């Protein structure tokens, strides 16, 4: 999704903005631009496509301005053209704006502004922002805070804004609603960004702007305002993330680096919740008494986070014998979800900023049920909206395709399920200890798989030209093939489908032809024969069979097998997903795709 950077200080802004934008590239974008102050106004330079194009345009330009804003745009309103790229401006560059988010009522506002004589050069909602603020600037006798505040009251939708005014040379203004924005503080210079990696190189001391807040940022000061224009005080946060987590550290791609970081991400998450073989949820604010009264669980999320929810449904049901429903956040919000008494709503999100998940959460809050977020990004919107937050400690995830955050979410969920089962007296002490031990062993078992990366690379090279991949599994194995299928299609662009093993014969089997690849995941010996039978049904129609099996399961029918270590079947997803991630990675590399930034995709989907 879109990215924002801003700088005001004593150094030329150009390189700082470009560096910041390059650190936001991972979010996905299709055009980029900067506005840098000059003696009379601004140099606004934009380009379509990769940041490299913008860099080339800026290479020979003598831009020495020490104040500027920059943007990477992921097109929503209008195509990815130079005209539609940010920054946008009102006439005469009176107001120059970069924007993340969506203004829902922009067309209606645009029509009004046209009646006041404004003309528009782009198809974007952001140009409307620049012109509306300009309009209010005139109405408020050139008072920027009042003008922005009026804008905030007038528009619906979401926004993080960085704004420069032609006549206010030493200031950048920012405002936010439902789209993240941080201000990095340093000596004699300040930074603005939509995401931490953009400014990590310069400072770790940041302010998180809250919804309906604004700030006036100059070289030496930052003043915050609420929507009424009253000054507010905010707490400075010191970010724990280090620079190396935003670098590739010798790996060719972030995706591979993050796949290899999984044992550490999981271990950190476990250690934050388990002490002396017991689970403590104190950090989340959840008490044992609270858990003992929970009778229903509703899980929402998008994409991979939704797949974590599907896995956890099986785990919660098995361990805590509790009713669990899982829904796509984007669907949940537009139906009539009935959240029964004593329901806990769990929202799962790496970024904590996914618009659909945030909207689903707000819907649940309207029904007044307690809400718990399993979130990776500290201080993110979802983390702040939920009643309780269980942080995964996966560290920053740069690759668009999630790997380590997915794995950390799984273990956070397993531990929550064990705790719930304990509080509801559904498991005895011995079982609880065994289950916790099983979870603690996951990182080492993943490390064993990671050492066999070459085997999966070899396998991938055999399948790089297949047109269709079908992945099947039963029970928890169905949940893992959902994620494996998503991972493969999003980075390799090969068409994949995931099915419950028994469901294929009800229609989809008609797609199986000679050399279709069918991947079966089997981690529960009690269900193995059934899934093998379903795989055989496809083999007799020409399919090639690849099995991802736990050590205890023997196959006589698979053409290829990759064995993962033995594990409690409840937690098998954590192992089986790893070879699937590695295979997705190599299929993508072998096809020459942009692994970390697959086409059309964005990290942190902040629009509906
Ligand atoms: C797939 C992927 C997406 C995200 C989804 C939710 O690899 O990364 O499917 O899982 O967009 O994102 P978060 O977890 O940030 O809410």
XYZ file of C-alpha atoms and ligand atoms in Angstrom:
624
model
C 0.000 0.000 0.000
C 0.986 3.650 -0.187
C 3.902 5.012 1.825
C 4.650 8.469 3.211
C 7.945 10.087 4.206
C 8.741 13.636 5.203
C 11.777 15.555 6.373
C 12.478 18.965 7.842
C 15.957 19.892 9.052
C 19.256 21.282 7.856
C 20.267 18.629 5.338
C 19.102 18.371 1.726
C 15.786 16.529 1.859
C 16.168 14.746 -1.501
C 18.313 11.789 -0.445
C 16.562 11.379 2.879
C 13.187 11.183 1.148
C 14.448 8.741 -1.474
C 16.061 6.581 1.165
C 12.844 6.567 3.200
C 10.772 5.683 0.153
C 13.095 2.821 -0.694
C 12.468 1.381 2.771
C 8.729 1.506 2.079
C 8.984 -0.184 -1.311
C 8.102 -3.510 0.294
C 4.577 -2.253 0.924
C 3.849 -2.394 -2.818
C 3.387 0.647 -5.088
C 3.154 1.624 -8.722
C 4.319 5.249 -8.816
C 6.289 7.608 -6.620
C 6.937 11.292 -6.122
C 8.455 14.010 -3.948
C 7.841 17.677 -3.264
C 10.882 19.595 -2.065
C 10.791 23.190 -0.984
C 12.701 25.761 -3.066
C 13.012 29.492 -2.623
C 9.718 30.292 -4.293
C 7.593 27.228 -3.688
C 8.193 23.587 -4.462
C 9.846 21.253 -6.917
C 7.294 18.495 -7.421
C 8.701 15.510 -9.269
C 6.838 12.276 -9.901
C 7.238 9.168 -11.946
C 5.320 6.041 -12.860
C 6.652 2.618 -11.967
C 9.632 1.770 -9.822
C 11.362 4.177 -7.469
C 14.406 3.826 -9.687
C 12.561 5.915 -12.308
C 12.065 8.715 -9.809
C 15.706 8.466 -8.711
C 16.825 8.806 -12.329
C 14.659 11.877 -12.786
C 16.105 13.458 -9.662
C 19.726 12.514 -10.371
C 20.710 15.599 -12.281
C 18.482 18.043 -10.497
C 20.091 20.468 -8.106
C 17.616 20.301 -5.289
C 19.018 21.622 -2.056
C 15.759 22.211 -0.152
C 15.860 20.947 3.426
C 12.146 20.344 3.758
C 10.044 17.943 1.726
C 7.543 15.138 1.529
C 7.515 11.956 -0.562
C 5.129 9.174 -1.440
C 4.845 5.755 -3.011
C 1.364 5.235 -4.446
C -0.594 2.008 -4.838
C -3.331 3.038 -7.236
C -6.908 3.098 -5.973
C -8.570 6.098 -7.685
C -7.315 6.322 -11.235
C -4.554 4.451 -12.998
C -0.918 4.457 -11.939
C 0.101 7.460 -14.046
C 2.373 10.378 -13.345
C -0.664 12.676 -13.154
C -2.256 10.550 -10.465
C 0.961 10.083 -8.491
C 1.416 12.104 -5.289
C 2.256 14.766 -4.133
C -0.875 16.597 -5.238
C -1.425 20.290 -5.021
C -4.078 22.971 -5.008
C -3.718 25.618 -7.697
C -0.443 27.553 -7.556
C 0.998 24.930 -5.198
C -0.569 26.731 -2.263
C -1.171 23.392 -0.575
C 0.883 20.291 -1.373
C -0.236 16.937 0.006
C 0.688 13.263 0.178
C -1.990 10.878 1.370
C -2.450 7.266 2.434
C -6.005 5.971 2.680
C -9.254 6.692 0.866
C -11.599 9.663 1.001
C -15.016 8.113 0.488
C -17.030 11.265 -0.251
C -14.444 12.844 -2.541
C -16.701 12.952 -5.620
C -19.378 14.935 -3.866
C -16.745 17.347 -2.472
C -15.105 17.615 -5.874
C -18.418 18.688 -7.422
C -18.822 21.394 -4.761
C -15.277 22.649 -5.286
C -15.882 22.867 -9.021
C -18.746 25.265 -8.329
C -16.215 27.443 -6.479
C -13.994 27.524 -9.537
C -11.507 24.735 -8.716
C -10.342 22.619 -11.616
C -8.844 19.136 -11.367
C -6.004 17.515 -13.265
C -6.114 13.968 -11.795
C -8.621 11.240 -10.993
C -7.509 10.976 -7.386
C -9.239 11.641 -4.101
C -5.969 13.180 -2.893
C -6.152 16.127 -5.248
C -9.547 16.859 -3.686
C -7.835 16.942 -0.269
C -5.325 19.555 -1.418
C -8.064 21.717 -2.864
C -10.463 21.330 0.033
C -7.762 22.354 2.509
C -6.930 25.298 0.256
C -10.607 26.254 0.282
C -10.733 26.118 4.088
C -7.450 27.999 4.315
C -9.141 30.916 2.598
C -12.181 30.542 4.829
C -10.119 30.580 8.033
C -7.955 33.548 7.226
C -4.992 31.322 6.310
C -5.010 29.340 9.582
C -3.583 25.877 8.688
C -4.714 24.026 11.806
C -8.254 25.335 11.517
C -8.284 24.514 7.806
C -7.116 20.924 8.372
C -9.546 20.494 11.218
C -12.446 21.649 9.018
C -11.260 19.219 6.367
C -11.309 16.389 8.942
C -14.847 17.189 9.937
C -15.991 17.352 6.311
C -14.575 14.127 4.883
C -15.386 10.477 5.471
C -12.873 7.675 4.958
C -9.326 7.162 6.093
C -6.199 9.237 5.779
C -2.663 9.872 6.889
C -1.582 13.205 5.463
C 1.630 15.188 5.216
C 0.940 18.724 4.055
C 3.113 21.671 3.094
C 1.810 25.204 2.620
C 3.541 27.536 0.216
C 3.452 30.441 2.650
C 4.564 28.496 5.729
C 8.135 27.807 4.791
C 9.446 26.223 7.962
C 6.670 23.800 8.694
C 5.124 20.493 7.645
C 1.671 19.570 8.915
C 0.306 16.072 9.436
C -3.117 14.608 10.232
C -4.488 11.141 10.656
C -7.591 8.995 10.767
C -7.444 5.183 10.459
C -4.118 5.142 8.610
C -0.845 5.117 10.535
C 1.555 8.030 10.774
C 4.624 8.517 12.943
C 6.870 11.486 13.626
C 10.545 10.740 14.265
C 12.351 13.152 16.532
C 16.024 14.112 16.287
C 18.298 17.065 17.061
C 17.529 19.918 14.686
C 15.638 17.686 12.308
C 12.368 15.792 12.314
C 10.976 12.991 10.188
C 7.563 11.807 9.109
C 6.669 8.306 7.961
C 3.800 5.934 7.537
C 5.953 3.055 8.742
C 8.979 2.739 11.020
C 11.582 1.300 8.555
C 11.480 4.562 6.554
C 13.130 6.539 9.349
C 14.878 3.893 11.432
C 18.238 4.879 10.026
C 17.876 8.370 11.493
C 15.987 7.975 14.743
C 14.222 5.509 17.019
C 12.313 8.121 19.026
C 8.865 8.543 17.603
C 5.416 9.899 18.305
C 2.450 7.867 17.043
C -0.232 10.213 15.785
C -3.706 9.173 16.951
C -6.985 9.325 15.048
C -8.290 12.856 14.603
C -4.985 14.394 15.638
C -2.831 16.899 13.768
C 0.716 18.136 14.263
C 2.806 21.092 13.179
C 6.389 19.975 12.626
C 9.354 22.296 12.273
C 13.103 21.735 12.561
C 13.135 22.065 16.320
C 9.640 21.359 17.493
C 6.524 19.263 17.080
C 3.221 20.550 18.381
C 0.171 18.271 18.493
C -3.452 19.326 18.224
C -6.807 17.616 18.649
C -9.587 18.090 16.131
C -10.732 21.271 17.922
C -7.320 22.804 17.336
C -6.369 22.583 21.023
C -2.783 21.618 21.835
C -2.317 18.113 23.243
C 0.688 16.459 24.842
C 1.893 13.105 23.566
C 4.276 10.461 24.864
C 7.496 9.786 22.991
C 8.049 6.096 22.211
C 11.458 4.497 21.791
C 11.308 1.844 19.065
C 12.963 -1.483 19.851
C 13.378 -2.590 16.229
C 16.974 -2.517 14.961
C 18.200 -1.499 11.554
C 19.322 -5.006 10.599
C 15.732 -6.245 10.777
C 14.961 -3.998 7.815
C 18.008 -5.260 5.846
C 18.477 -8.541 3.955
C 21.572 -9.621 5.932
C 23.100 -11.708 3.165
C 19.880 -13.353 2.011
C 18.895 -12.774 -1.582
C 15.343 -11.855 -0.643
C 13.464 -10.774 2.467
C 11.076 -13.697 2.005
C 13.881 -16.240 2.399
C 15.390 -14.305 5.291
C 12.040 -14.214 7.038
C 11.422 -17.923 6.425
C 14.740 -18.538 8.202
C 13.824 -16.187 11.031
C 10.844 -18.349 11.970
C 12.460 -20.363 14.757
C 13.549 -17.126 16.429
C 10.197 -15.385 15.896
C 8.345 -18.334 17.386
C 10.753 -18.745 20.272
C 10.461 -15.085 21.208
C 6.681 -15.280 21.085
C 6.668 -18.420 23.245
C 9.105 -16.945 25.761
C 6.917 -13.889 26.171
C 4.035 -16.125 27.276
C 5.578 -19.211 28.875
C 7.550 -19.220 32.151
C 8.596 -22.424 33.893
C 6.385 -24.459 31.605
C 3.273 -22.465 32.475
C 1.398 -19.991 30.308
C 0.976 -16.446 31.582
C -1.247 -14.025 29.735
C -0.735 -11.139 32.203
C 0.880 -9.002 29.495
C -2.348 -9.113 27.547
C -4.516 -8.101 30.496
C -6.513 -11.344 30.194
C -7.267 -13.114 33.482
C -7.980 -16.795 34.130
C -11.387 -15.870 35.486
C -12.229 -14.036 32.252
C -11.193 -17.029 30.138
C -13.121 -19.502 32.253
C -16.362 -17.671 31.348
C -15.810 -17.618 27.579
C -18.300 -19.891 25.805
C -17.861 -18.930 22.135
C -15.015 -17.717 20.030
C -15.288 -15.742 16.820
C -12.095 -15.252 14.820
C -11.714 -12.753 11.993
C -8.784 -11.891 9.742
C -7.769 -11.616 6.095
C -5.593 -13.803 3.868
C -2.988 -15.678 5.865
C -4.316 -14.327 9.144
C -7.671 -15.870 8.258
C -5.872 -19.172 7.628
C -4.371 -18.968 11.102
C -7.946 -18.573 12.333
C -9.033 -21.728 10.499
C -6.174 -23.671 12.077
C -6.988 -22.336 15.509
C -10.622 -23.338 15.137
C -9.524 -26.986 15.122
C -7.146 -26.422 18.038
C -9.642 -24.515 20.210
C -12.390 -27.035 19.509
C -10.187 -30.004 20.311
C -8.521 -28.629 23.425
C -11.152 -26.380 24.977
C -14.250 -28.047 23.535
C -15.597 -24.632 22.665
C -17.733 -23.345 19.794
C -15.546 -21.486 17.292
C -16.511 -19.581 14.157
C -14.051 -18.067 11.711
C -14.812 -15.515 9.036
C -13.060 -13.309 6.534
C -13.052 -9.859 8.108
C -14.286 -8.413 4.814
C -17.354 -10.662 4.931
C -17.976 -10.520 8.641
C -18.622 -6.800 8.586
C -21.249 -6.918 5.868
C -23.392 -9.712 7.191
C -25.363 -9.873 10.381
C -22.958 -11.682 12.688
C -24.694 -12.806 15.832
C -22.219 -12.613 18.663
C -23.719 -14.597 21.494
C -23.241 -13.814 25.166
C -19.776 -14.693 26.486
C -18.209 -14.568 23.047
C -14.591 -13.531 22.658
C -13.882 -11.888 19.311
C -10.314 -12.535 18.168
C -8.902 -10.444 15.345
C -5.613 -11.641 13.844
C -3.379 -9.223 11.952
C 0.332 -8.882 11.303
C 0.231 -5.206 10.433
C -2.604 -4.240 12.749
C -3.695 -1.860 10.004
C -5.706 -4.026 7.598
C -8.802 -1.972 6.785
C -11.190 -4.931 6.588
C -9.994 -6.387 9.898
C -10.213 -3.015 11.581
C -13.744 -2.513 10.268
C -14.729 -6.035 11.400
C -13.355 -5.275 14.830
C -15.400 -2.084 15.052
C -18.504 -4.049 14.049
C -17.850 -6.522 16.881
C -17.300 -3.708 19.354
C -20.717 -2.338 18.497
C -22.103 -5.644 19.791
C -20.158 -5.052 22.997
C -18.285 -8.348 23.098
C -14.741 -8.423 24.499
C -12.097 -8.279 21.793
C -8.594 -9.696 21.621
C -6.036 -8.845 18.933
C -3.214 -11.180 17.911
C -1.052 -8.481 16.371
C 2.580 -8.088 15.328
C 3.017 -4.335 14.996
C 3.163 -2.606 18.359
C 0.958 0.456 18.644
C -0.896 -0.301 15.406
C -4.551 0.659 14.981
C -5.929 -2.807 15.780
C -3.621 -3.142 18.786
C -5.026 0.093 20.096
C -8.678 -0.621 19.377
C -8.945 -4.071 20.988
C -9.632 -4.647 24.670
C -6.752 -7.106 24.980
C -3.705 -7.500 22.807
C -1.470 -10.527 22.438
C 1.626 -9.420 20.589
C 3.485 -11.814 18.354
C 7.191 -11.059 18.466
C 8.056 -11.789 14.847
C 9.802 -8.452 14.305
C 9.265 -6.384 11.180
C 8.105 -8.365 8.176
C 9.199 -6.787 4.910
C 8.339 -9.413 2.294
C 4.791 -8.893 1.080
C 4.079 -12.612 1.460
C 3.868 -13.302 5.165
C 5.844 -16.185 6.625
C 7.275 -15.549 10.080
C 4.292 -13.503 11.273
C 1.942 -16.324 10.209
C 4.047 -18.804 12.184
C 4.200 -16.575 15.247
C 0.420 -16.071 15.111
C -0.060 -19.839 15.093
C 1.959 -20.405 18.274
C 0.359 -17.442 20.045
C -2.997 -19.055 19.203
C -1.896 -22.524 20.366
C -0.822 -21.122 23.730
C -4.073 -19.208 24.086
C -5.985 -22.419 23.340
C -4.038 -24.393 25.931
C -4.633 -21.656 28.503
C -8.323 -21.544 27.679
C -8.561 -25.329 28.017
C -6.809 -25.084 31.383
C -9.104 -22.316 32.652
C -12.178 -24.217 31.536
C -10.869 -27.404 33.181
C -10.861 -29.286 29.907
C -7.335 -30.659 30.275
C -5.445 -32.000 33.235
C -2.065 -30.831 34.432
C -0.136 -33.610 32.709
C -1.748 -32.951 29.340
C -1.195 -29.213 29.754
C 2.525 -29.718 30.418
C 2.832 -32.063 27.455
C 1.086 -29.637 25.150
C 3.301 -26.744 26.257
C 6.360 -28.920 25.709
C 5.111 -29.759 22.202
C 4.827 -26.057 21.429
C 8.253 -25.264 22.892
C 9.807 -27.870 20.583
C 8.434 -26.294 17.410
C 11.341 -23.873 16.717
C 13.972 -26.652 16.810
C 11.888 -28.832 14.527
C 11.543 -25.970 12.049
C 15.323 -25.493 12.137
C 15.709 -29.139 11.098
C 13.483 -28.497 8.060
C 15.317 -25.292 7.153
C 18.582 -27.238 6.924
C 16.992 -29.270 4.110
C 16.180 -26.249 1.992
C 18.137 -27.690 -0.967
C 15.838 -30.694 -1.211
C 12.860 -28.395 -1.611
C 14.736 -26.268 -4.113
C 15.265 -29.422 -6.196
C 11.609 -30.373 -5.940
C 10.562 -26.871 -6.968
C 12.687 -27.014 -10.088
C 10.663 -30.074 -11.215
C 7.378 -28.219 -10.936
C 8.191 -24.763 -12.188
C 6.325 -25.297 -15.448
C 3.126 -26.813 -14.083
C -0.025 -24.839 -14.872
C -2.165 -25.907 -11.926
C -1.416 -27.061 -8.412
C -4.106 -28.595 -6.245
C -3.420 -28.878 -2.533
C -5.545 -31.136 -0.367
C -5.740 -32.070 3.293
C -8.196 -33.070 5.973
C -8.892 -31.354 9.269
C -5.896 -29.247 10.314
C -4.112 -30.297 7.131
C -6.863 -28.525 5.218
C -5.987 -25.334 7.084
C -2.320 -25.621 6.140
C -3.009 -26.271 2.462
C -5.115 -23.109 2.388
C -2.042 -21.163 3.427
C 0.337 -23.195 1.231
C -1.881 -22.549 -1.767
C -2.048 -18.800 -1.106
C 1.710 -18.614 -0.665
C 2.390 -20.479 -3.909
C -0.020 -18.503 -6.054
C 0.875 -15.082 -4.703
C 4.600 -15.322 -5.324
C 4.874 -17.856 -8.184
C 1.744 -16.765 -10.102
C 0.935 -20.436 -10.723
C -2.742 -21.176 -10.375
C -3.316 -23.137 -7.165
C -6.373 -24.301 -5.306
C -6.745 -25.701 -1.830
C -9.453 -28.203 -1.020
C -10.538 -30.414 1.847
C -9.299 -33.785 0.617
C -12.774 -35.321 0.525
C -14.266 -32.393 -1.361
C -12.256 -32.601 -4.587
C -14.426 -35.351 -6.035
C -17.514 -33.156 -5.730
C -16.578 -31.116 -8.777
C -13.028 -29.846 -8.915
C -11.580 -33.229 -9.839
C -12.768 -32.525 -13.400
C -9.832 -30.113 -13.683
C -7.259 -32.843 -13.045
C -5.409 -33.847 -16.189
C -2.054 -35.332 -17.141
C 0.756 -33.766 -15.099
C -1.466 -31.657 -12.819
C 0.411 -31.430 -9.552
C -1.543 -32.588 -6.506
C 0.023 -31.916 -3.124
C -1.343 -33.785 -0.155
C -0.588 -32.735 3.390
C -0.956 -35.495 5.948
C 0.038 -35.097 9.579
C -2.586 -37.187 11.361
C -2.071 -40.923 11.001
C -5.751 -41.577 11.725
C -6.771 -39.650 8.602
C -3.869 -40.738 6.374
C -5.576 -43.556 4.498
C -8.552 -41.369 3.623
C -6.375 -38.598 2.178
C -4.183 -41.101 0.312
C -7.353 -42.503 -1.292
C -8.286 -39.015 -2.484
C -4.794 -38.483 -3.830
C -4.996 -41.816 -5.647
C -8.249 -40.737 -7.285
C -6.304 -37.896 -8.910
C -3.296 -40.060 -9.766
C -5.495 -42.383 -11.799
C -6.503 -39.307 -13.784
C -2.932 -38.345 -14.595
C -1.872 -36.254 -11.591
C 1.640 -36.218 -10.151
C 1.559 -36.632 -6.399
C 3.719 -34.802 -3.876
C 3.186 -35.598 -0.208
C 4.128 -33.423 2.749
C 3.984 -36.006 5.487
C 4.960 -36.303 9.112
C 7.581 -38.903 9.918
C 5.134 -41.601 11.077
C 3.247 -41.647 7.792
C 4.397 -43.905 4.960
C 3.284 -43.464 1.398
C 3.294 -46.047 -1.360
C 1.513 -43.848 -3.868
C 3.309 -40.472 -3.882
C 5.757 -39.676 -6.685
C 7.624 -37.368 -4.330
C 7.616 -37.066 -0.560
C 8.960 -34.460 1.822
C 8.940 -35.652 5.395
C 8.684 -33.267 8.352
C 9.590 -34.230 11.942
C 7.055 -35.931 14.180
C 4.814 -33.541 16.087
C 1.488 -33.467 17.898
C -0.953 -33.297 14.937
C -2.641 -30.287 16.536
C 0.489 -28.240 15.905
C 1.606 -29.855 12.634
C 0.762 -26.775 10.548
C 3.750 -25.033 12.043
C 6.040 -27.588 10.411
C 4.226 -28.465 7.197
C 3.924 -24.842 6.146
C 7.706 -24.399 6.082
C 8.485 -26.604 3.030
C 5.443 -25.064 1.337
C 6.842 -21.566 1.957
C 10.267 -22.596 0.668
C 8.713 -24.203 -2.403
C 6.699 -21.029 -3.077
C 9.884 -19.010 -2.754
C 11.852 -21.143 -5.226
C 8.986 -21.371 -7.724
C 8.953 -17.580 -7.690
C 12.737 -17.259 -8.037
C 12.844 -19.834 -10.851
C 10.159 -17.950 -12.723
C 12.104 -14.721 -12.341
C 9.367 -13.000 -10.331
C 9.814 -10.114 -7.947
C 9.674 -12.380 -4.889
C 9.358 -9.753 -2.176
C 6.961 -7.544 -4.097
C 4.647 -9.770 -6.147
C 2.643 -7.975 -8.806
C -0.589 -6.235 -7.794
C -0.035 -6.949 -4.110
C 0.682 -4.699 -1.181
C 1.822 -5.247 2.366
C -0.686 -3.955 4.874
C -3.893 -3.484 2.921
C -5.276 -0.264 4.320
C -8.148 0.083 1.853
C -11.320 -1.969 1.637
C -0.348 -13.262 2.343
C -0.498 -12.079 3.152
C -1.858 -11.512 3.286
C -2.073 -10.987 4.720
C -3.411 -10.243 4.797
C -3.688 -9.746 6.196
O 0.984 -13.660 2.294
O 0.436 -11.549 3.679
O -2.843 -12.421 2.944
O -2.040 -12.067 5.597
O -3.396 -9.159 3.922
O -2.716 -8.858 6.627
P -2.527 -8.510 8.149
O -2.084 -9.749 8.832
O -1.498 -7.437 8.173
O -3.862 -8.060 8.651
